[in-house]
Tab-separated table of C-alpha atoms in Angstrom:
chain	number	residue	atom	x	y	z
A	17	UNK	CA	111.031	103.654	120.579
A	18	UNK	CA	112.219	107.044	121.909
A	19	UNK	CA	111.748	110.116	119.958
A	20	UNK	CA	114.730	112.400	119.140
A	21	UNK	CA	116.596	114.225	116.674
A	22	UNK	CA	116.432	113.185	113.201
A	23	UNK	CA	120.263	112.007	113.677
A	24	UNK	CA	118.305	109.248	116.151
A	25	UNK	CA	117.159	107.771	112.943
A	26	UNK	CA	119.459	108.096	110.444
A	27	UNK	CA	120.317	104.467	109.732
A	28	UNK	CA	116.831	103.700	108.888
A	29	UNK	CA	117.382	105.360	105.693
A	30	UNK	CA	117.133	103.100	102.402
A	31	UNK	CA	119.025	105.423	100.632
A	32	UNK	CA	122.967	106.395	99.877
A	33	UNK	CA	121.498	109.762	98.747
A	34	UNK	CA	119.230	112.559	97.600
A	35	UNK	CA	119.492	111.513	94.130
A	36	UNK	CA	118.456	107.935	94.309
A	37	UNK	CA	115.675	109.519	96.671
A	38	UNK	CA	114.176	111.471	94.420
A	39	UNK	CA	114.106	108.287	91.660
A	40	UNK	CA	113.025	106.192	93.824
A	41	UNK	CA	109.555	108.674	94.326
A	42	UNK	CA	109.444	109.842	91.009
A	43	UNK	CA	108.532	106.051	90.275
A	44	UNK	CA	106.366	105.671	92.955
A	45	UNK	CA	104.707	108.771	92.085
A	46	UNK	CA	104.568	107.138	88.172
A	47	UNK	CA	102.452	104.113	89.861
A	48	UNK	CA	100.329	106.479	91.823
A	49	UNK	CA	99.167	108.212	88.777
A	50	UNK	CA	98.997	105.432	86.270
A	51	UNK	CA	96.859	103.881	89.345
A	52	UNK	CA	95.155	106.987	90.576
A	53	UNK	CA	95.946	105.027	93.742
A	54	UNK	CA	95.989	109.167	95.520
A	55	UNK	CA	94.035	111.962	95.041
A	56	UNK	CA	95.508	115.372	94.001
A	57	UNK	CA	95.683	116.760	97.351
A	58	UNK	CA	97.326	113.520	98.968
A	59	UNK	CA	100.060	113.385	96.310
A	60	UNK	CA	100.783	117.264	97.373
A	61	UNK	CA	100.551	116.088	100.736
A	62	UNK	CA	103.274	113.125	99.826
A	63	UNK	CA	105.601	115.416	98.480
A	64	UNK	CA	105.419	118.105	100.732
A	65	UNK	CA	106.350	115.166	103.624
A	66	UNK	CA	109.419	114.010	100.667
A	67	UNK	CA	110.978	117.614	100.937
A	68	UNK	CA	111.409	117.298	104.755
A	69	UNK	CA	113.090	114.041	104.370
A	70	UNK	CA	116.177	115.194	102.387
A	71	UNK	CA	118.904	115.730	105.103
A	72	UNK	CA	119.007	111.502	105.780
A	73	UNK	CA	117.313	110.500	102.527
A	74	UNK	CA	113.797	109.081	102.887
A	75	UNK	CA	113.536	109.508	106.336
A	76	UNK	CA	111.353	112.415	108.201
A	77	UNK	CA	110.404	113.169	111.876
A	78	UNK	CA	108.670	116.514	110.978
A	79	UNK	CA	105.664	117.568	112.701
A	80	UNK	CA	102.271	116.920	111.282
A	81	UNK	CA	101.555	120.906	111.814
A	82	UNK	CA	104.737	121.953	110.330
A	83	UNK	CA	103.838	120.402	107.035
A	84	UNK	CA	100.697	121.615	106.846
A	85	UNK	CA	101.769	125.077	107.484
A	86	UNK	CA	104.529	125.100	104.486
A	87	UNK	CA	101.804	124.018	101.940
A	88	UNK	CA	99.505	126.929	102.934
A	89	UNK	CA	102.664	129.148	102.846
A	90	UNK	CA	102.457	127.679	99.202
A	91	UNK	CA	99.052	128.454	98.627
A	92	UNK	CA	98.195	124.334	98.734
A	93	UNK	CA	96.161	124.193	101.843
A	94	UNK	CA	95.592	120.758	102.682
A	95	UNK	CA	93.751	119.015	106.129
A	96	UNK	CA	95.360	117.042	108.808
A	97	UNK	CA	93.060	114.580	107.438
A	98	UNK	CA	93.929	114.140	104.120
A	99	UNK	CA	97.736	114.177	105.274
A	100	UNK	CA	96.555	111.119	107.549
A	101	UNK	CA	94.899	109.531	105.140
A	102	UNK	CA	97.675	109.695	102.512
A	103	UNK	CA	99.651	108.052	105.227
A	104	UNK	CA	97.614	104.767	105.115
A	105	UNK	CA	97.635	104.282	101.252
A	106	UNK	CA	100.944	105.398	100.967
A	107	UNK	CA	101.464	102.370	104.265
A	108	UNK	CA	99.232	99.964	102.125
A	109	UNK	CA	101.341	99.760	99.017
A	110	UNK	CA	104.643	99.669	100.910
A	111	UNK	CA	105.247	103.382	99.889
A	112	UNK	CA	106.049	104.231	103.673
A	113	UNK	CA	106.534	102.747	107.202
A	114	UNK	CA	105.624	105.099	110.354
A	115	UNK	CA	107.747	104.477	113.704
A	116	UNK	CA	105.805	105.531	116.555
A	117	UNK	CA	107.942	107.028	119.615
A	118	UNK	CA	107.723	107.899	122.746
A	119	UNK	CA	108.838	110.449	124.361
A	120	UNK	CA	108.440	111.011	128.744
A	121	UNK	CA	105.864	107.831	128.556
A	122	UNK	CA	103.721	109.391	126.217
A	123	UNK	CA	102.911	109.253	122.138
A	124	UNK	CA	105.648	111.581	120.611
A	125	UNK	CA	106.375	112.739	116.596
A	126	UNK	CA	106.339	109.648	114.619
A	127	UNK	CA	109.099	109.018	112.260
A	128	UNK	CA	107.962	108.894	108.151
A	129	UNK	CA	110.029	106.323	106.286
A	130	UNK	CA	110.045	105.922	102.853
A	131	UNK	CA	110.975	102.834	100.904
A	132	UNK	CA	113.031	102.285	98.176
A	133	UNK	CA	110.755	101.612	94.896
A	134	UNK	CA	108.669	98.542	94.666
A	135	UNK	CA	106.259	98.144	91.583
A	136	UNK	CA	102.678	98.880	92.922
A	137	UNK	CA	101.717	97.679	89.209
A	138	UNK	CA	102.520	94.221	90.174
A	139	UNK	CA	100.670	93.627	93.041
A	140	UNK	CA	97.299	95.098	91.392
A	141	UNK	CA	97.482	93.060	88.505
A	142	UNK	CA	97.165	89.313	90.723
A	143	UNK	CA	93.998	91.191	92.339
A	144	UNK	CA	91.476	89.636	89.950
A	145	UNK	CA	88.907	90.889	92.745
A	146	UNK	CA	88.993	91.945	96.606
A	147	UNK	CA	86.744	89.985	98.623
A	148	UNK	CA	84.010	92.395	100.351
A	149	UNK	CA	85.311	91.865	103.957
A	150	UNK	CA	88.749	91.995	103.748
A	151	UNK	CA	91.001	94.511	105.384
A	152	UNK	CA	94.431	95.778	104.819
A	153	UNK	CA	96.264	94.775	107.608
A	154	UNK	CA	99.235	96.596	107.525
A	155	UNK	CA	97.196	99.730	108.137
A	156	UNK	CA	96.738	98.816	111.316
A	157	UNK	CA	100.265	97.690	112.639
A	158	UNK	CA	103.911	99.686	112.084
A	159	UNK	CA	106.390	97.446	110.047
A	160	UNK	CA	110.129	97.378	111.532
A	161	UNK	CA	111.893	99.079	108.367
A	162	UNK	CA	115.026	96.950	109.174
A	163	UNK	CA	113.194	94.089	107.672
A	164	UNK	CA	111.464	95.992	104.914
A	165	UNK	CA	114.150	95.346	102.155
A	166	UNK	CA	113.103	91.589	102.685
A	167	UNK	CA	109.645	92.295	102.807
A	168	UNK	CA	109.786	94.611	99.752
A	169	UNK	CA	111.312	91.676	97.089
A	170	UNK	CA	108.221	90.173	97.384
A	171	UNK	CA	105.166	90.889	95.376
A	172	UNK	CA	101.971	92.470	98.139
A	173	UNK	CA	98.832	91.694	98.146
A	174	UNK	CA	97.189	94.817	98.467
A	175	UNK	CA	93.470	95.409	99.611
A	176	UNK	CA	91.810	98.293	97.963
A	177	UNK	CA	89.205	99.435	100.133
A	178	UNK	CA	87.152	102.350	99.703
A	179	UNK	CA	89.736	104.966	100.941
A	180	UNK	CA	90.992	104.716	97.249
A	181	UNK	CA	88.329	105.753	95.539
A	182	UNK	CA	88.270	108.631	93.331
A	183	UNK	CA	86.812	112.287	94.510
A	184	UNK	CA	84.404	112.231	91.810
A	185	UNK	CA	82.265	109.720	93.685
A	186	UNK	CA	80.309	111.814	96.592
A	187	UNK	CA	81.048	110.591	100.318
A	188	UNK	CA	77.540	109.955	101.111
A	189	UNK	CA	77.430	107.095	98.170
A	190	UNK	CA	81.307	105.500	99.235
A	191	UNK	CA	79.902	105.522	103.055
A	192	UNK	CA	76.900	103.169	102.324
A	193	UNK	CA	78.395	101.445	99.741
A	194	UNK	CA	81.437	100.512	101.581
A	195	UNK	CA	79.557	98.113	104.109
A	196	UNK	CA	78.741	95.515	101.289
A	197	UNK	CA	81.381	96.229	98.639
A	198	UNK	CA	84.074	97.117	100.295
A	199	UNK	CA	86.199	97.541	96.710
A	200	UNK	CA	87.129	101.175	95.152
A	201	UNK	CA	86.770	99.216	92.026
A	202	UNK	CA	83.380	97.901	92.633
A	203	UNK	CA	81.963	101.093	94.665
A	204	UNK	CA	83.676	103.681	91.357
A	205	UNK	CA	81.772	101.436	89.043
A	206	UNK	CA	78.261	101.281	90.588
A	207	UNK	CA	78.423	105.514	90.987
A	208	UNK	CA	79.118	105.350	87.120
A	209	UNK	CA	76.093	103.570	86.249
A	210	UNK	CA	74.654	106.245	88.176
A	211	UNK	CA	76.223	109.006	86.104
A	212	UNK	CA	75.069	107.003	82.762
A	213	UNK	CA	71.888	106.513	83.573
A	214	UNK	CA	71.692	110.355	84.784
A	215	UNK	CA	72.714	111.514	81.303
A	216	UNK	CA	70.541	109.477	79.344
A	217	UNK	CA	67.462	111.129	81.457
A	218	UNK	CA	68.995	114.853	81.136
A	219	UNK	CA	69.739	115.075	84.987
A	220	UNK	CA	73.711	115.098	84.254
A	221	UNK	CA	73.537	119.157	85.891
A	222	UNK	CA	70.943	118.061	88.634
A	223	UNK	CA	73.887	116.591	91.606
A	224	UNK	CA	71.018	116.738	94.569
A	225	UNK	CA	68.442	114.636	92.379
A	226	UNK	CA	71.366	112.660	91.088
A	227	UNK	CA	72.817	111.516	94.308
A	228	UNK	CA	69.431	110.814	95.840
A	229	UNK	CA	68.667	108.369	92.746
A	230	UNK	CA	72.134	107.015	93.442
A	231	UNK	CA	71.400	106.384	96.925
A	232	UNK	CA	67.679	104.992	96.993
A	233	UNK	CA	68.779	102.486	93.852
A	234	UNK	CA	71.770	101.465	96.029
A	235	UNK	CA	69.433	100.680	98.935
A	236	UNK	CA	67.397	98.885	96.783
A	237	UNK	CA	70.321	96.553	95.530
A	238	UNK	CA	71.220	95.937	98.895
A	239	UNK	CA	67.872	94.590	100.022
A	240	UNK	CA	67.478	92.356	97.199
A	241	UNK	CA	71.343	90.967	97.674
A	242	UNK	CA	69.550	90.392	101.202
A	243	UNK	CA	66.562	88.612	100.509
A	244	UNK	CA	66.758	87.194	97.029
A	245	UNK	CA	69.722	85.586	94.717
A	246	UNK	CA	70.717	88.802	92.081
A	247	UNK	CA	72.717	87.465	89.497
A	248	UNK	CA	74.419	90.108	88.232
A	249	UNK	CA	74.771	93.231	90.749
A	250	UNK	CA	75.570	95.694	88.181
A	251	UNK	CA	72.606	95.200	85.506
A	252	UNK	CA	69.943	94.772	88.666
A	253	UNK	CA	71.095	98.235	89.959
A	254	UNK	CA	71.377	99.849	86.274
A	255	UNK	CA	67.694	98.638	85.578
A	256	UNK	CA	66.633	100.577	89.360
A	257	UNK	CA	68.150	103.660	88.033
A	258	UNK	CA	66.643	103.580	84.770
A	259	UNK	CA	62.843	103.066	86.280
A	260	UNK	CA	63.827	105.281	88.983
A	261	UNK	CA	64.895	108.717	86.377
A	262	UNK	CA	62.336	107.586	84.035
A	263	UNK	CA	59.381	107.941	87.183
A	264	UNK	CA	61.114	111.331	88.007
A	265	UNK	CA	60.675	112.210	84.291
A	266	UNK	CA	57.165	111.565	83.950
A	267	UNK	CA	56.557	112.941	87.167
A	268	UNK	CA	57.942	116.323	85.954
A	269	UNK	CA	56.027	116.194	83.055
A	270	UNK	CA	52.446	115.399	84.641
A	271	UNK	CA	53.831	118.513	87.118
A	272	UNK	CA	54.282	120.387	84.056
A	273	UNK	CA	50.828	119.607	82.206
A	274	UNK	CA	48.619	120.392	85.537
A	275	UNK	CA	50.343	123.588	85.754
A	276	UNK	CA	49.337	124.389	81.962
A	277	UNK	CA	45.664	123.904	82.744
C-alpha cells in the first residue's frame, strides 16, 4: 500500500467516534492489567500511540520518533524498543493491526490500527497450557483490517511467549529459559522458585548471587530434561536451588570460621 496523509486511511477506522474510542481502550486497557499482558512502560507507550489516533478514531500514521519525543516532553521516556515491542503484544491479542506502506519503492510510516474491543480474558482462559515450540503467528504477518470485524467475533488462540513476561524476572534468566519453555507462565514460575528458595537461605538482598543460583539450577534442569525422564520440572529444579543456597551457606560459614582462627 502507498503511504499518505492520514485522510488516505480514514475508512479503516472501526469507530463512529472519539467516544466509543476511548471505551473501546479503556477495556482493553482493563484486560491488560487484570492480565499484566504489558509492562508499565508499554501501556504508556500504547496510550501515547491512542492520543495520535483521535482525528479518524483508532487509526494513526504517526512517526515512531514523534511519539517518542512527546513522552519525553512528558517526562515518560520510553525506547524505540519497548514501543516495538508493545506493538507485537498489542498485534498478538488482536489489540492492533499495522499496514505497512510504501512510499517511492521503499518501506514508508506504517499505519497503527486499533480494533474495536474483543475480550482478551476469553482467549486465555481455553489456554490450559502453550506448547514449548509454538509461535504466534500473527506477529509475523499484517492482517487486512477490512476483515478484522470477522476475525474479531471469534475467540483467539493466543500464544504467550516469553515477550510477556513480567520485568521482575531478569533478562539473562527469560533468554535461556525461553529455548525450552517457551511460556511467560512457565518461565515467571520457575524465577519464583528461585526467589523462594533465595529467602528461605537469607540471600533475598544478594541479586548477583541470586541470579547466578537461578541460572546454574536452570542449566541443571535442562540437562536432566535432556538425558533422563524428570517427572515433575518444578520440584526437580526447587530441590537444585535448595542444595545449591544451602552449599553457598555452608561455604560462607567454613569462610567465616577459618578467618576466626
Amino acid at each position: 500500500m502507498k503511504s499518505g496523509n492520514i485522510e488516505t486511511f480514514a475508512h479503516y477506522s472501526h469507530f463512529n467516534n472519539v467516544r466509543l474510542f476511548n471505551n473501546a481502550l479503556e477495556q482493553w486497557l482493563l484486560d491488560i492489567h487484570q492480565n499484566k499482558l504489558l509492562t508499565k512502560s508499554e501501556i504508556i507507550a500504547l496510550k501515547q500511540l491512542s492520543k495520535f489516533a483521535c482525528k479518524y478514531p483508532g487509526v494513526s500514521n504517526v512517526k515512531i520518533g514523534t511519539l517518542l519525543s512527546a513522552c519525553f516532553e512528558k517526562g515518560k521516556e520510553i525506547s524505540r524498543s519497548t514501543f516495538e515491542r508493545m506493538l507485537r503484544k498489542a498485534k498478538a491479542i488482536g489489540l492492533i493491526n499495522v499496514i505497512n506502506t510504501m512510499k517511492n519503492g521503499r518501506k514508508g510510516h506504517n499505519v497503527y490500527v486499533f480494533l474495536p474491543y474483543s475480550p482478551v480474558t476469553d482467549s486465555l482462559s481455553n489456554q490450559s497450557e502453550v506448547l514449548k515450540d509454538e509461535k504466534i503467528e500473527v506477529l509475523k504477518e499484517t492482517v487486512n483490517p477490512s476483515e478484522s470485524n470477522n476475525k474479531n467475533n471469534n475467540k483467539r488462540t493466543i500464544a504467550l511467549d516469553y515477550e510477556f513476561v513480567s520485568d521482575r524476572v531478569p533478562q539473562e534468566f527469560v533468554s535461556l529459559t525461553k529455548y525450552i519453555f517457551n511460556d511467560f507462565k512457565v518461565i515467571e514460575k520457575l524465577w519464583s522458585k528461585v526467589s523462594i528458595a533465595a529467602y528461605k537461605h537469607c540471600y533475598e538482598n544478594d541479586p548477583t548471587l541470586i541470579l547466578d543460583i537461578g541460572l546454574s539450577s536452570l542449566k541443571q534442569l535442562i540437562r536432566a530434561l535432556k538425558v533422563k525422564q524428570v517427572r515433575d520440572k518444578y520440584a526437580y529444579f526447587y530441590g537444585t536451588l535448595i542444595k545449591k543456597f544451602q552449599d553457598q551457606y555452608f561455604k560462607e560459614l567454613f569462610i567465616l570460621g577459618e578467618s576466626r582462627q
